[in-house]
Amino acid sequence: MASISELQSRIAKLKAARASGAARISYGERMVEYRSVEEITAAIAADERELASLQGQSAVRGFYMNSDKGL
């Protein structure tokens, strides 16, 4: 399991790569090549969930929407 600072660094690198269009990212000794923007986005989401759990935050599981027709 990665530390909080490692996860924050990894998320920042992934977001920068997604913004620049790069597909290859290195984390220290490790290099990862992503095939699509969707894979990078999924990796960011996974790292953000792990970071939230390390920081003691609960994950959002769903949402509740309330609406009416205004009658």
Short mmCIF file of C-alpha atoms in Angstrom, two decimals:
data_model
loop_
_atom_site.label_atom_id
_atom_site.label_comp_id
_atom_site.label_asym_id
_atom_site.label_seq_id
_atom_site.Cartn_x
_atom_site.Cartn_y
_atom_site.Cartn_z
CA MET A 1 0.00 0.00 0.00
CA ALA A 2 1.31 3.42 -0.95
CA SER A 3 1.69 6.31 1.46
CA ILE A 4 -0.40 9.46 1.28
CA SER A 5 2.42 11.50 -0.28
CA GLU A 6 3.12 8.78 -2.87
CA LEU A 7 -0.54 8.66 -3.84
CA GLN A 8 -0.77 12.44 -4.10
CA SER A 9 2.32 12.49 -6.32
CA ARG A 10 0.97 9.66 -8.48
CA ILE A 11 -2.41 11.38 -8.89
CA ALA A 12 -0.70 14.63 -9.89
CA LYS A 13 1.43 12.81 -12.49
CA LEU A 14 -1.62 10.99 -13.88
CA LYS A 15 -3.61 14.21 -14.18
CA ALA A 16 -0.70 15.96 -15.91
CA ALA A 17 -0.31 13.04 -18.32
CA ARG A 18 -4.04 13.04 -19.07
CA ALA A 19 -3.95 16.78 -19.77
CA SER A 20 -0.90 16.53 -22.02
CA GLY A 21 -1.99 13.39 -23.86
CA ALA A 22 1.02 11.35 -22.71
CA ALA A 23 0.48 7.61 -22.39
CA ARG A 24 3.67 6.62 -20.55
CA ILE A 25 4.19 7.55 -16.89
CA SER A 26 7.00 6.60 -14.52
CA TYR A 27 6.80 6.30 -10.73
CA GLY A 28 10.35 5.98 -9.43
CA GLU A 29 11.65 2.71 -10.89
CA ARG A 30 8.30 1.66 -12.36
CA MET A 31 6.99 2.72 -15.79
CA VAL A 32 3.37 2.27 -16.87
CA GLU A 33 2.00 2.71 -20.36
CA TYR A 34 -1.73 3.39 -20.68
CA ARG A 35 -3.70 2.61 -23.83
CA SER A 36 -6.40 5.24 -23.48
CA VAL A 37 -7.57 8.30 -21.59
CA GLU A 38 -10.23 6.12 -19.97
CA GLU A 39 -7.52 3.91 -18.43
CA ILE A 40 -5.76 6.98 -17.01
CA THR A 41 -9.06 8.30 -15.66
CA ALA A 42 -9.78 4.92 -14.03
CA ALA A 43 -6.30 4.88 -12.47
CA ILE A 44 -6.87 8.40 -11.08
CA ALA A 45 -10.21 7.34 -9.60
CA ALA A 46 -8.69 4.23 -8.01
CA ASP A 47 -5.82 6.22 -6.49
CA GLU A 48 -8.23 8.90 -5.22
CA ARG A 49 -10.36 6.22 -3.53
CA GLU A 50 -7.27 4.71 -1.89
CA LEU A 51 -6.12 8.17 -0.78
CA ALA A 52 -9.55 8.92 0.71
CA SER A 53 -9.50 5.67 2.68
CA LEU A 54 -6.00 6.41 4.02
CA GLN A 55 -7.18 9.85 5.10
CA GLY A 56 -10.19 8.36 6.86
CA GLN A 57 -12.77 9.72 4.46
CA SER A 58 -15.69 7.58 3.43
CA ALA A 59 -16.37 6.93 -0.23
CA VAL A 60 -19.51 8.26 -1.82
CA ARG A 61 -21.55 5.21 -2.73
CA GLY A 62 -24.51 6.86 -4.42
CA PHE A 63 -26.73 9.86 -4.46
CA TYR A 64 -30.34 10.74 -3.80
CA MET A 65 -32.27 12.92 -6.19
CA ASN A 66 -35.61 14.49 -5.34
CA SER A 67 -37.75 16.29 -7.90
CA ASP A 68 -41.33 17.24 -8.57
CA LYS A 69 -43.33 18.54 -11.50
CA GLY A 70 -44.04 21.84 -9.80
CA LEU A 71 -47.76 21.25 -9.60
#
